[in-house]
mmCIF file of C-alpha atoms in Angstrom:
data_model
loop_
_atom_site.group_PDB
_atom_site.id
_atom_site.type_symbol
_atom_site.label_atom_id
_atom_site.label_comp_id
_atom_site.label_asym_id
_atom_site.label_seq_id
_atom_site.Cartn_x
_atom_site.Cartn_y
_atom_site.Cartn_z
ATOM 1 C CA MET A 363 9.047 -14.837 0.407
ATOM 2 C CA ALA A 364 6.315 -12.493 -0.649
ATOM 3 C CA SER A 365 4.215 -11.123 2.152
ATOM 4 C CA MET A 366 0.478 -11.173 1.544
ATOM 5 C CA SER A 367 -2.645 -9.807 3.127
ATOM 6 C CA PHE A 368 -6.208 -9.654 1.908
ATOM 7 C CA VAL A 369 -8.745 -6.909 1.536
ATOM 8 C CA LYS A 370 -12.369 -7.999 1.227
ATOM 9 C CA LEU A 371 -14.694 -6.133 -1.029
ATOM 10 C CA ASN A 372 -18.421 -6.551 -0.929
ATOM 11 C CA ALA A 373 -21.493 -4.703 -2.074
ATOM 12 C CA SER A 374 -21.532 -2.334 0.882
ATOM 13 C CA SER A 375 -17.879 -1.324 0.503
ATOM 14 C CA SER A 376 -17.706 -0.918 -3.257
ATOM 15 C CA GLN A 377 -19.122 2.584 -3.405
ATOM 16 C CA TRP A 378 -16.573 3.841 -0.881
ATOM 17 C CA ILE A 379 -13.580 2.387 -2.722
ATOM 18 C CA GLY A 380 -14.578 3.559 -6.159
ATOM 19 C CA GLN A 381 -17.434 4.854 -8.196
ATOM 20 C CA GLN A 382 -18.280 1.468 -9.633
ATOM 21 C CA SER A 383 -20.903 -0.360 -7.648
ATOM 22 C CA PHE A 384 -20.994 -4.135 -7.323
ATOM 23 C CA ASN A 385 -24.765 -3.867 -6.773
ATOM 24 C CA GLN A 386 -25.648 -5.043 -10.266
ATOM 25 C CA LYS A 387 -28.773 -7.131 -10.657
ATOM 26 C CA ASN A 388 -28.926 -10.113 -12.931
ATOM 27 C CA ASN A 389 -32.380 -11.491 -13.778
ATOM 28 C CA GLY A 390 -33.903 -9.683 -10.804
ATOM 29 C CA SER A 391 -31.467 -10.996 -8.189
ATOM 30 C CA LEU A 392 -28.202 -9.737 -6.749
ATOM 31 C CA PHE A 393 -25.262 -11.870 -7.871
ATOM 32 C CA SER A 394 -27.544 -14.564 -9.276
ATOM 33 C CA ARG A 395 -25.026 -17.357 -8.790
ATOM 34 C CA SER A 396 -24.275 -16.447 -5.177
ATOM 35 C CA ALA A 397 -23.859 -13.406 -3.010
ATOM 36 C CA ARG A 398 -20.319 -13.929 -1.840
ATOM 37 C CA ARG A 399 -17.305 -11.914 -0.746
ATOM 38 C CA VAL A 400 -14.441 -11.406 -3.170
ATOM 39 C CA SER A 401 -10.898 -11.626 -1.798
ATOM 40 C CA MET A 402 -8.184 -9.621 -3.550
ATOM 41 C CA PRO A 403 -4.525 -10.400 -2.798
ATOM 42 C CA ILE A 404 -2.387 -7.401 -1.839
ATOM 43 C CA ARG A 405 1.344 -7.890 -2.493
ATOM 44 C CA ALA A 406 4.516 -5.857 -2.620
ATOM 45 C CA GLY A 407 7.040 -8.611 -3.280
ATOM 46 C CA SER A 408 9.913 -9.146 -0.854
ATOM 47 C CA TYR A 409 10.027 -5.513 0.286
ATOM 48 C CA THR A 410 6.758 -5.345 2.235
ATOM 49 C CA ASP A 411 8.212 -5.122 5.742
ATOM 50 C CA GLU A 412 10.818 -2.591 4.648
ATOM 51 C CA LEU A 413 8.205 -0.448 2.881
ATOM 52 C CA VAL A 414 6.028 -0.330 5.976
ATOM 53 C CA GLN A 415 8.981 0.618 8.170
ATOM 54 C CA THR A 416 10.151 3.303 5.731
ATOM 55 C CA ALA A 417 6.694 4.858 5.594
ATOM 56 C CA LYS A 418 6.453 4.876 9.395
ATOM 57 C CA THR A 419 9.889 6.478 9.694
ATOM 58 C CA ILE A 420 8.971 9.294 7.320
ATOM 59 C CA ALA A 421 5.647 9.757 9.109
ATOM 60 C CA SER A 422 7.285 10.280 12.490
ATOM 61 C CA PRO A 423 5.995 12.849 15.019
ATOM 62 C CA GLY A 424 7.011 16.446 14.425
ATOM 63 C CA ARG A 425 8.668 15.762 11.077
ATOM 64 C CA GLY A 426 7.793 16.147 7.411
ATOM 65 C CA ILE A 427 9.303 16.199 3.928
ATOM 66 C CA LEU A 428 11.473 18.810 2.230
ATOM 67 C CA ALA A 429 10.725 18.678 -1.507
ATOM 68 C CA ILE A 430 13.701 19.772 -3.625
ATOM 69 C CA ASP A 431 12.790 17.739 -6.699
ATOM 70 C CA GLU A 432 12.337 20.634 -9.116
ATOM 71 C CA SER A 433 13.543 19.849 -12.619
ATOM 72 C CA SER A 434 16.719 21.556 -13.780
ATOM 73 C CA ALA A 435 14.620 24.059 -15.746
ATOM 74 C CA THR A 436 12.438 24.955 -12.756
ATOM 75 C CA CYS A 437 15.420 25.107 -10.417
ATOM 76 C CA GLY A 438 16.905 27.492 -12.962
ATOM 77 C CA LYS A 439 13.899 29.783 -12.579
ATOM 78 C CA ARG A 440 14.424 29.820 -8.818
ATOM 79 C CA LEU A 441 18.095 30.662 -9.271
ATOM 80 C CA ALA A 442 17.283 33.344 -11.833
ATOM 81 C CA SER A 443 15.092 35.063 -9.229
ATOM 82 C CA ILE A 444 18.277 35.826 -7.263
ATOM 83 C CA GLY A 445 20.452 36.559 -10.312
ATOM 84 C CA LEU A 446 22.220 33.192 -10.709
ATOM 85 C CA ASP A 447 22.757 31.296 -13.957
ATOM 86 C CA ASN A 448 21.187 27.860 -14.358
ATOM 87 C CA THR A 449 24.345 25.747 -14.188
ATOM 88 C CA GLU A 450 24.969 22.427 -12.484
ATOM 89 C CA PRO A 451 27.464 23.946 -10.001
ATOM 90 C CA ASN A 452 24.878 26.548 -8.962
ATOM 91 C CA ARG A 453 22.146 23.912 -8.586
ATOM 92 C CA GLN A 454 24.594 21.790 -6.582
ATOM 93 C CA ALA A 455 25.521 24.737 -4.349
ATOM 94 C CA TYR A 456 21.903 25.512 -3.576
ATOM 95 C CA ARG A 457 20.936 21.939 -2.795
ATOM 96 C CA GLN A 458 24.087 21.523 -0.724
ATOM 97 C CA LEU A 459 23.044 24.551 1.315
ATOM 98 C CA LEU A 460 19.687 22.899 2.025
ATOM 99 C CA LEU A 461 20.842 19.355 2.761
ATOM 100 C CA THR A 462 23.814 20.276 4.949
ATOM 101 C CA THR A 463 21.788 22.533 7.255
ATOM 102 C CA PRO A 464 22.810 21.557 10.810
ATOM 103 C CA GLY A 465 19.957 20.042 12.803
ATOM 104 C CA LEU A 466 17.617 19.703 9.809
ATOM 105 C CA GLY A 467 16.848 16.056 10.606
ATOM 106 C CA GLU A 468 15.081 17.096 13.804
ATOM 107 C CA TYR A 469 12.235 18.492 11.686
ATOM 108 C CA ILE A 470 12.670 16.801 8.294
ATOM 109 C CA SER A 471 12.303 13.029 7.938
ATOM 110 C CA GLY A 472 12.732 12.779 4.167
ATOM 111 C CA SER A 473 13.687 14.861 1.161
ATOM 112 C CA ILE A 474 12.515 14.328 -2.414
ATOM 113 C CA LEU A 475 15.369 14.770 -4.871
ATOM 114 C CA PHE A 476 15.639 15.301 -8.607
ATOM 115 C CA GLU A 477 17.675 12.580 -10.347
ATOM 116 C CA GLU A 478 20.655 14.914 -10.747
ATOM 117 C CA THR A 479 20.816 15.508 -6.997
ATOM 118 C CA LEU A 480 20.547 11.812 -6.087
ATOM 119 C CA TYR A 481 23.863 11.199 -7.865
ATOM 120 C CA GLN A 482 25.601 14.415 -6.800
ATOM 121 C CA SER A 483 28.059 15.034 -3.969
ATOM 122 C CA THR A 484 28.999 18.031 -1.887
ATOM 123 C CA THR A 485 31.951 20.163 -2.944
ATOM 124 C CA ASP A 486 33.952 18.174 -0.342
ATOM 125 C CA GLY A 487 33.144 14.916 -2.134
ATOM 126 C CA LYS A 488 30.556 13.384 0.208
ATOM 127 C CA SER A 489 27.502 12.046 -1.590
ATOM 128 C CA PHE A 490 24.254 13.811 -0.806
ATOM 129 C CA VAL A 491 22.764 10.411 0.041
ATOM 130 C CA ASP A 492 25.378 9.933 2.779
ATOM 131 C CA VAL A 493 24.842 13.477 4.044
ATOM 132 C CA MET A 494 21.126 12.737 4.389
ATOM 133 C CA ARG A 495 21.643 9.359 6.032
ATOM 134 C CA GLU A 496 23.902 10.902 8.665
ATOM 135 C CA ALA A 497 21.188 13.489 9.386
ATOM 136 C CA LYS A 498 18.556 10.706 9.606
ATOM 137 C CA ILE A 499 16.778 12.116 6.550
ATOM 138 C CA MET A 500 15.385 9.510 4.156
ATOM 139 C CA PRO A 501 16.396 10.051 0.493
ATOM 140 C CA GLY A 502 13.505 10.127 -1.984
ATOM 141 C CA ILE A 503 13.349 10.528 -5.757
ATOM 142 C CA LYS A 504 10.995 12.089 -8.277
ATOM 143 C CA VAL A 505 10.251 9.399 -10.880
ATOM 144 C CA ASP A 506 7.604 10.871 -13.193
ATOM 145 C CA LYS A 507 8.563 12.426 -16.535
ATOM 146 C CA GLY A 508 6.242 15.397 -16.383
ATOM 147 C CA LEU A 509 2.867 16.445 -17.749
ATOM 148 C CA VAL A 510 1.756 16.336 -21.370
ATOM 149 C CA PRO A 511 -1.603 17.144 -23.036
ATOM 150 C CA LEU A 512 -4.253 14.429 -22.619
ATOM 151 C CA PRO A 513 -5.914 13.733 -26.003
ATOM 152 C CA GLY A 514 -9.698 13.615 -25.872
ATOM 153 C CA SER A 515 -9.917 15.722 -22.721
ATOM 154 C CA ASN A 516 -10.960 19.289 -21.954
ATOM 155 C CA ASN A 517 -7.468 20.780 -22.399
ATOM 156 C CA GLU A 518 -6.231 18.655 -19.496
ATOM 157 C CA SER A 519 -2.966 16.850 -18.799
ATOM 158 C CA TRP A 520 -1.700 13.406 -17.941
ATOM 159 C CA CYS A 521 1.607 12.325 -16.442
ATOM 160 C CA GLN A 522 4.127 10.286 -18.405
ATOM 161 C CA GLY A 523 6.922 8.056 -17.128
ATOM 162 C CA LEU A 524 5.666 4.474 -16.755
ATOM 163 C CA ASP A 525 7.898 3.202 -19.572
ATOM 164 C CA GLY A 526 11.115 1.945 -18.011
ATOM 165 C CA LEU A 527 9.942 2.860 -14.512
ATOM 166 C CA ALA A 528 10.740 -0.540 -12.970
ATOM 167 C CA SER A 529 14.373 -0.463 -14.041
ATOM 168 C CA ARG A 530 14.760 3.166 -12.985
ATOM 169 C CA CYS A 531 13.265 2.444 -9.557
ATOM 170 C CA ALA A 532 15.654 -0.486 -9.123
ATOM 171 C CA GLU A 533 18.625 1.764 -9.926
ATOM 172 C CA TYR A 534 17.398 4.504 -7.608
ATOM 173 C CA TYR A 535 17.058 1.964 -4.805
ATOM 174 C CA LYS A 536 20.682 0.864 -5.378
ATOM 175 C CA GLN A 537 21.764 4.497 -5.185
ATOM 176 C CA GLY A 538 20.085 4.853 -1.786
ATOM 177 C CA ALA A 539 16.595 6.191 -2.469
ATOM 178 C CA ARG A 540 13.910 4.651 -0.284
ATOM 179 C CA PHE A 541 10.778 6.458 -1.412
ATOM 180 C CA ALA A 542 9.457 7.909 -4.659
ATOM 181 C CA LYS A 543 7.193 10.684 -5.844
ATOM 182 C CA TRP A 544 4.910 10.894 -8.892
ATOM 183 C CA ARG A 545 2.878 14.047 -9.447
ATOM 184 C CA THR A 546 -0.115 14.314 -11.697
ATOM 185 C CA VAL A 547 -2.671 17.108 -11.701
ATOM 186 C CA VAL A 548 -6.408 17.680 -11.884
ATOM 187 C CA SER A 549 -7.837 21.029 -13.002
ATOM 188 C CA ILE A 550 -11.210 22.159 -11.675
ATOM 189 C CA PRO A 551 -11.703 24.919 -14.299
ATOM 190 C CA CYS A 552 -11.245 22.253 -16.982
ATOM 191 C CA GLY A 553 -14.010 20.051 -15.578
ATOM 192 C CA PRO A 554 -12.409 17.918 -14.503
ATOM 193 C CA SER A 555 -13.380 15.368 -17.138
ATOM 194 C CA ALA A 556 -14.030 11.749 -16.175
ATOM 195 C CA LEU A 557 -11.227 10.784 -18.562
ATOM 196 C CA ALA A 558 -8.687 13.008 -16.807
ATOM 197 C CA VAL A 559 -9.634 11.761 -13.346
ATOM 198 C CA LYS A 560 -9.449 8.121 -14.425
ATOM 199 C CA GLU A 561 -6.116 8.624 -16.184
ATOM 200 C CA ALA A 562 -4.668 10.350 -13.123
ATOM 201 C CA ALA A 563 -5.879 7.604 -10.781
ATOM 202 C CA TRP A 564 -4.777 4.715 -13.000
ATOM 203 C CA GLY A 565 -1.338 6.221 -13.649
ATOM 204 C CA LEU A 566 -0.752 6.773 -9.942
ATOM 205 C CA ALA A 567 -1.806 3.220 -9.148
ATOM 206 C CA ARG A 568 0.484 1.664 -11.759
ATOM 207 C CA TYR A 569 3.388 3.791 -10.557
ATOM 208 C CA ALA A 570 2.697 2.896 -6.919
ATOM 209 C CA SER A 571 2.649 -0.817 -7.666
ATOM 210 C CA ILE A 572 5.897 -0.651 -9.665
ATOM 211 C CA ALA A 573 7.639 1.454 -7.009
ATOM 212 C CA GLN A 574 6.678 -0.940 -4.211
ATOM 213 C CA ASP A 575 7.838 -3.906 -6.267
ATOM 214 C CA ASN A 576 11.287 -2.297 -6.373
ATOM 215 C CA GLY A 577 11.547 -1.272 -2.725
ATOM 216 C CA LEU A 578 10.432 2.354 -2.901
ATOM 217 C CA VAL A 579 7.560 3.752 -0.817
ATOM 218 C CA PRO A 580 5.373 5.606 -3.335
ATOM 219 C CA ILE A 581 4.081 9.079 -2.548
ATOM 220 C CA VAL A 582 0.686 9.248 -4.253
ATOM 221 C CA GLU A 583 0.069 12.811 -5.461
ATOM 222 C CA PRO A 584 -2.926 13.820 -7.551
ATOM 223 C CA GLU A 585 -2.555 17.583 -7.153
ATOM 224 C CA ILE A 586 -5.852 19.425 -7.487
ATOM 225 C CA LEU A 587 -4.662 22.749 -8.803
ATOM 226 C CA LEU A 588 -5.573 25.991 -7.052
ATOM 227 C CA ASP A 589 -6.366 27.619 -10.408
ATOM 228 C CA GLY A 590 -9.935 28.942 -10.654
ATOM 229 C CA ASP A 591 -12.539 31.061 -8.907
ATOM 230 C CA HIS A 592 -14.604 28.184 -7.527
ATOM 231 C CA PRO A 593 -15.778 28.005 -3.884
ATOM 232 C CA ILE A 594 -14.405 25.563 -1.340
ATOM 233 C CA GLU A 595 -17.501 23.340 -1.698
ATOM 234 C CA ARG A 596 -16.511 22.624 -5.311
ATOM 235 C CA SER A 597 -12.961 21.801 -4.253
ATOM 236 C CA LEU A 598 -14.292 19.314 -1.710
ATOM 237 C CA GLU A 599 -16.558 17.685 -4.284
ATOM 238 C CA VAL A 600 -13.723 17.212 -6.775
ATOM 239 C CA ALA A 601 -11.256 16.021 -4.117
ATOM 240 C CA GLU A 602 -13.678 13.324 -2.976
ATOM 241 C CA GLN A 603 -14.216 12.235 -6.581
ATOM 242 C CA VAL A 604 -10.495 12.054 -7.310
ATOM 243 C CA TRP A 605 -9.480 10.202 -4.152
ATOM 244 C CA ALA A 606 -12.298 7.669 -4.497
ATOM 245 C CA GLU A 607 -10.986 6.845 -7.965
ATOM 246 C CA VAL A 608 -7.378 6.737 -6.781
ATOM 247 C CA PHE A 609 -8.032 4.237 -4.004
ATOM 248 C CA TYR A 610 -10.191 2.096 -6.256
ATOM 249 C CA TYR A 611 -7.295 1.654 -8.682
ATOM 250 C CA LEU A 612 -4.684 1.315 -5.928
ATOM 251 C CA ALA A 613 -6.667 -1.676 -4.667
ATOM 252 C CA GLN A 614 -7.003 -3.102 -8.180
ATOM 253 C CA ASN A 615 -3.217 -2.877 -8.585
ATOM 254 C CA ASN A 616 -2.563 -4.745 -5.319
ATOM 255 C CA VAL A 617 -0.812 -1.807 -3.653
ATOM 256 C CA VAL A 618 -0.042 -2.220 0.059
ATOM 257 C CA PHE A 619 -1.745 0.733 1.740
ATOM 258 C CA GLU A 620 0.519 0.486 4.813
ATOM 259 C CA GLY A 621 3.503 1.121 2.522
ATOM 260 C CA ILE A 622 2.398 4.328 0.800
ATOM 261 C CA LEU A 623 2.243 8.020 1.650
ATOM 262 C CA LEU A 624 -0.217 10.549 0.250
ATOM 263 C CA LYS A 625 0.545 14.071 -0.950
ATOM 264 C CA PRO A 626 -2.857 15.717 -1.354
ATOM 265 C CA SER A 627 -3.817 19.306 -1.939
ATOM 266 C CA MET A 628 -5.520 21.026 0.963
ATOM 267 C CA VAL A 629 -9.202 21.677 0.289
ATOM 268 C CA THR A 630 -9.324 25.430 -0.300
ATOM 269 C CA PRO A 631 -11.297 27.775 -2.546
ATOM 270 C CA GLY A 632 -9.836 28.497 -5.965
ATOM 271 C CA ALA A 633 -6.997 31.018 -5.848
ATOM 272 C CA GLU A 634 -9.161 33.573 -7.673
ATOM 273 C CA HIS A 635 -12.256 33.119 -5.512
ATOM 274 C CA LYS A 636 -13.429 36.358 -3.936
ATOM 275 C CA ASN A 637 -13.348 34.975 -0.391
ATOM 276 C CA LYS A 638 -10.382 33.295 1.280
ATOM 277 C CA ALA A 639 -11.055 30.502 3.754
ATOM 278 C CA SER A 640 -9.786 30.617 7.324
ATOM 279 C CA PRO A 641 -7.465 27.855 8.588
ATOM 280 C CA ASP A 642 -10.358 26.349 10.563
ATOM 281 C CA VAL A 643 -12.546 26.142 7.439
ATOM 282 C CA VAL A 644 -9.709 24.663 5.368
ATOM 283 C CA ALA A 645 -9.031 22.109 8.102
ATOM 284 C CA LYS A 646 -12.685 21.133 8.427
ATOM 285 C CA ASN A 647 -13.145 20.567 4.689
ATOM 286 C CA THR A 648 -9.809 18.836 4.203
ATOM 287 C CA LEU A 649 -10.308 16.445 7.113
ATOM 288 C CA THR A 650 -13.861 15.733 5.950
ATOM 289 C CA MET A 651 -12.490 14.649 2.588
ATOM 290 C CA LEU A 652 -9.750 12.514 4.124
ATOM 291 C CA ARG A 653 -12.093 10.750 6.553
ATOM 292 C CA ARG A 654 -14.484 9.924 3.747
ATOM 293 C CA ARG A 655 -11.853 8.623 1.349
ATOM 294 C CA VAL A 656 -8.568 7.558 3.007
ATOM 295 C CA PRO A 657 -8.264 4.269 4.944
ATOM 296 C CA PRO A 658 -6.666 4.550 8.404
ATOM 297 C CA SER A 659 -4.052 2.001 7.323
ATOM 298 C CA VAL A 660 -2.273 4.720 5.314
ATOM 299 C CA PRO A 661 0.588 5.918 7.565
ATOM 300 C CA GLY A 662 1.008 9.517 6.486
ATOM 301 C CA ILE A 663 -0.703 12.445 4.765
ATOM 302 C CA MET A 664 2.065 14.809 3.612
ATOM 303 C CA PHE A 665 0.369 17.904 2.236
ATOM 304 C CA LEU A 666 1.662 19.974 -0.651
ATOM 305 C CA SER A 667 1.562 23.753 -0.298
ATOM 306 C CA GLY A 668 0.388 24.438 -3.850
ATOM 307 C CA GLY A 669 1.331 28.110 -3.984
ATOM 308 C CA GLN A 670 0.091 29.132 -0.542
ATOM 309 C CA SER A 671 2.284 31.534 1.398
ATOM 310 C CA GLU A 672 4.731 30.045 3.872
ATOM 311 C CA VAL A 673 2.627 31.157 6.834
ATOM 312 C CA GLU A 674 -0.702 30.181 5.265
ATOM 313 C CA ALA A 675 0.473 26.620 4.588
ATOM 314 C CA THR A 676 1.715 26.310 8.161
ATOM 315 C CA LEU A 677 -1.438 27.756 9.724
ATOM 316 C CA ASN A 678 -3.649 25.385 7.734
ATOM 317 C CA LEU A 679 -1.538 22.389 8.735
ATOM 318 C CA ASN A 680 -1.654 23.452 12.371
ATOM 319 C CA ALA A 681 -5.458 23.714 12.261
ATOM 320 C CA MET A 682 -5.691 20.125 11.022
ATOM 321 C CA ASN A 683 -3.695 18.879 14.001
ATOM 322 C CA GLN A 684 -5.824 20.352 16.790
ATOM 323 C CA SER A 685 -7.308 16.928 17.487
ATOM 324 C CA PRO A 686 -6.050 13.376 16.855
ATOM 325 C CA ASN A 687 -6.190 11.972 13.320
ATOM 326 C CA PRO A 688 -5.975 8.331 12.209
ATOM 327 C CA TRP A 689 -2.939 9.230 10.079
ATOM 328 C CA HIS A 690 0.218 11.306 10.559
ATOM 329 C CA VAL A 691 -0.896 14.646 9.086
ATOM 330 C CA SER A 692 2.191 16.545 8.002
ATOM 331 C CA PHE A 693 3.886 18.426 5.158
ATOM 332 C CA SER A 694 5.830 17.890 1.959
ATOM 333 C CA TYR A 695 6.607 21.462 0.995
ATOM 334 C CA ALA A 696 8.867 22.943 -1.651
ATOM 335 C CA ARG A 697 8.222 26.650 -2.089
ATOM 336 C CA ALA A 698 6.713 26.978 1.398
ATOM 337 C CA LEU A 699 10.046 25.870 2.881
ATOM 338 C CA GLN A 700 12.452 27.379 0.352
ATOM 339 C CA ASN A 701 11.171 30.850 -0.481
ATOM 340 C CA SER A 702 12.742 32.641 2.484
ATOM 341 C CA VAL A 703 15.916 30.582 2.091
ATOM 342 C CA LEU A 704 16.513 31.718 -1.484
ATOM 343 C CA LYS A 705 15.891 35.353 -0.696
ATOM 344 C CA THR A 706 18.270 35.196 2.242
ATOM 345 C CA TRP A 707 21.026 33.358 0.363
ATOM 346 C CA GLN A 708 21.160 35.472 -2.813
ATOM 347 C CA GLY A 709 23.862 33.125 -4.110
ATOM 348 C CA ARG A 710 26.498 34.570 -1.781
ATOM 349 C CA PRO A 711 28.772 32.292 0.292
ATOM 350 C CA GLU A 712 28.713 34.729 3.216
ATOM 351 C CA ASN A 713 24.904 34.290 3.434
ATOM 352 C CA ILE A 714 24.883 30.492 3.684
ATOM 353 C CA GLU A 715 24.631 30.367 7.473
ATOM 354 C CA ALA A 716 21.787 32.895 7.533
ATOM 355 C CA ALA A 717 19.964 31.021 4.757
ATOM 356 C CA GLN A 718 20.264 27.743 6.659
ATOM 357 C CA LYS A 719 18.844 29.439 9.749
ATOM 358 C CA ALA A 720 15.921 30.634 7.601
ATOM 359 C CA LEU A 721 15.302 27.028 6.519
ATOM 360 C CA LEU A 722 15.378 25.839 10.128
ATOM 361 C CA ILE A 723 12.856 28.507 11.106
ATOM 362 C CA ARG A 724 10.391 27.299 8.482
ATOM 363 C CA ALA A 725 11.077 23.617 9.160
ATOM 364 C CA LYS A 726 10.573 24.109 12.905
ATOM 365 C CA ALA A 727 7.369 26.086 12.324
ATOM 366 C CA ASN A 728 5.917 23.224 10.295
ATOM 367 C CA SER A 729 7.162 20.693 12.823
ATOM 368 C CA LEU A 730 5.192 22.556 15.474
ATOM 369 C CA ALA A 731 2.187 22.659 13.119
ATOM 370 C CA GLN A 732 2.385 18.892 12.718
ATOM 371 C CA LEU A 733 2.124 18.669 16.490
ATOM 372 C CA GLY A 734 -0.665 21.269 16.591
ATOM 373 C CA ARG A 735 1.460 23.788 18.528
ATOM 374 C CA TYR A 736 2.289 26.493 15.974
ATOM 375 C CA SER A 737 1.674 30.205 16.493
ATOM 376 C CA ALA A 738 2.126 32.784 13.735
ATOM 377 C CA ALA A 739 3.199 35.441 16.232
ATOM 378 C CA GLY A 740 6.444 37.029 15.114
ATOM 379 C CA GLU A 741 6.275 35.864 11.488
ATOM 380 C CA ASN A 742 7.648 38.452 9.054
ATOM 381 C CA GLU A 743 5.652 39.948 6.201
ATOM 382 C CA GLU A 744 7.721 38.209 3.528
ATOM 383 C CA ALA A 745 6.600 34.803 4.825
ATOM 384 C CA LYS A 746 2.976 35.879 4.477
ATOM 385 C CA LYS A 747 3.186 36.592 0.740
ATOM 386 C CA GLY A 748 1.333 34.142 -1.495
ATOM 387 C CA MET A 749 3.281 32.178 -4.127
ATOM 388 C CA PHE A 750 0.448 31.064 -6.388
ATOM 389 C CA VAL A 751 1.370 30.957 -10.080
ATOM 390 C CA LYS A 752 -1.442 30.337 -12.540
ATOM 391 C CA GLY A 753 -0.765 27.232 -14.655
ATOM 392 C CA TYR A 754 2.314 26.433 -12.537
ATOM 393 C CA THR A 755 4.569 23.724 -13.953
ATOM 394 C CA TYR A 756 7.810 22.212 -12.779
#
């Protein structure tokens, strides 16, 4: 039987949840018929308890998410950087290297997969889903269909993929996935326009509702791109605007907040700004945004790295965990976990063990950062190199 809870919205709470105020006067009085509370049902079908438990498991102390959900084309670019052709066997070999790393589950609670990987097996015939389950790593799945131009906007994008999403989520659940990821983006140099922000928020909310209805914990990810030369104050302003809109529409779509995870950008200056921000400044601004916009009922905040260097992403995460937070503040990194691995592997079988050790080093570093215990002492120079790519797509 469907589980149900209620969230009450009134005039004082409306401005926090969204940028539409309920304080509208009618004939000189507030709510002329009666000033009363409005109850909104929040449902996630028969999966509610499972969703909550899944989200809590992923948001467990000292662990975070390994994102290996790059499309085949983007994975091909990664492979090309070490001289490998973009073939399915090569993509399989690389993802097998990552997912079969001994001891990975100590630091990684979930991994986001591309559809191809969800249905693949190791060269020995064991499904990747079973490999992950044995390591106590929750299988996740990228469900969006990528970015396309948003008509009527300031050269901005919107994310497609809602058509057929329910049936795809149901199939992914049968295959073993237990959480999902949908990435849309907001560009500060392009405005952002009110249309783009609303489209991003509404699309994420519809996706989240559909995913929950089919048993998948939705990762909500409106990535605020690092592109631009704006100061950190502008990033904070836009982040607050975007997340206010997102939670307004999540509530309107009856999404269970206890059964979601967030994947926000850290609040940093634009990548081309003349001054970089220290980890303490990034942490202060990012936590300010989260405390103003994210309810404590959300179990986990799993940050994206967004082109930061491996060390920079870890230092910033560590700074955010120097005092208790109402949520599990952790990581969902792709490049910031994989860069050293690729360069160590070079596509050679004899380098697999060394590459897996490189992955464990980065995973452990971010595990320590989640606990607020990381030190950058001893990090090599390669891990300190930034990975920002202007107009990055995947």
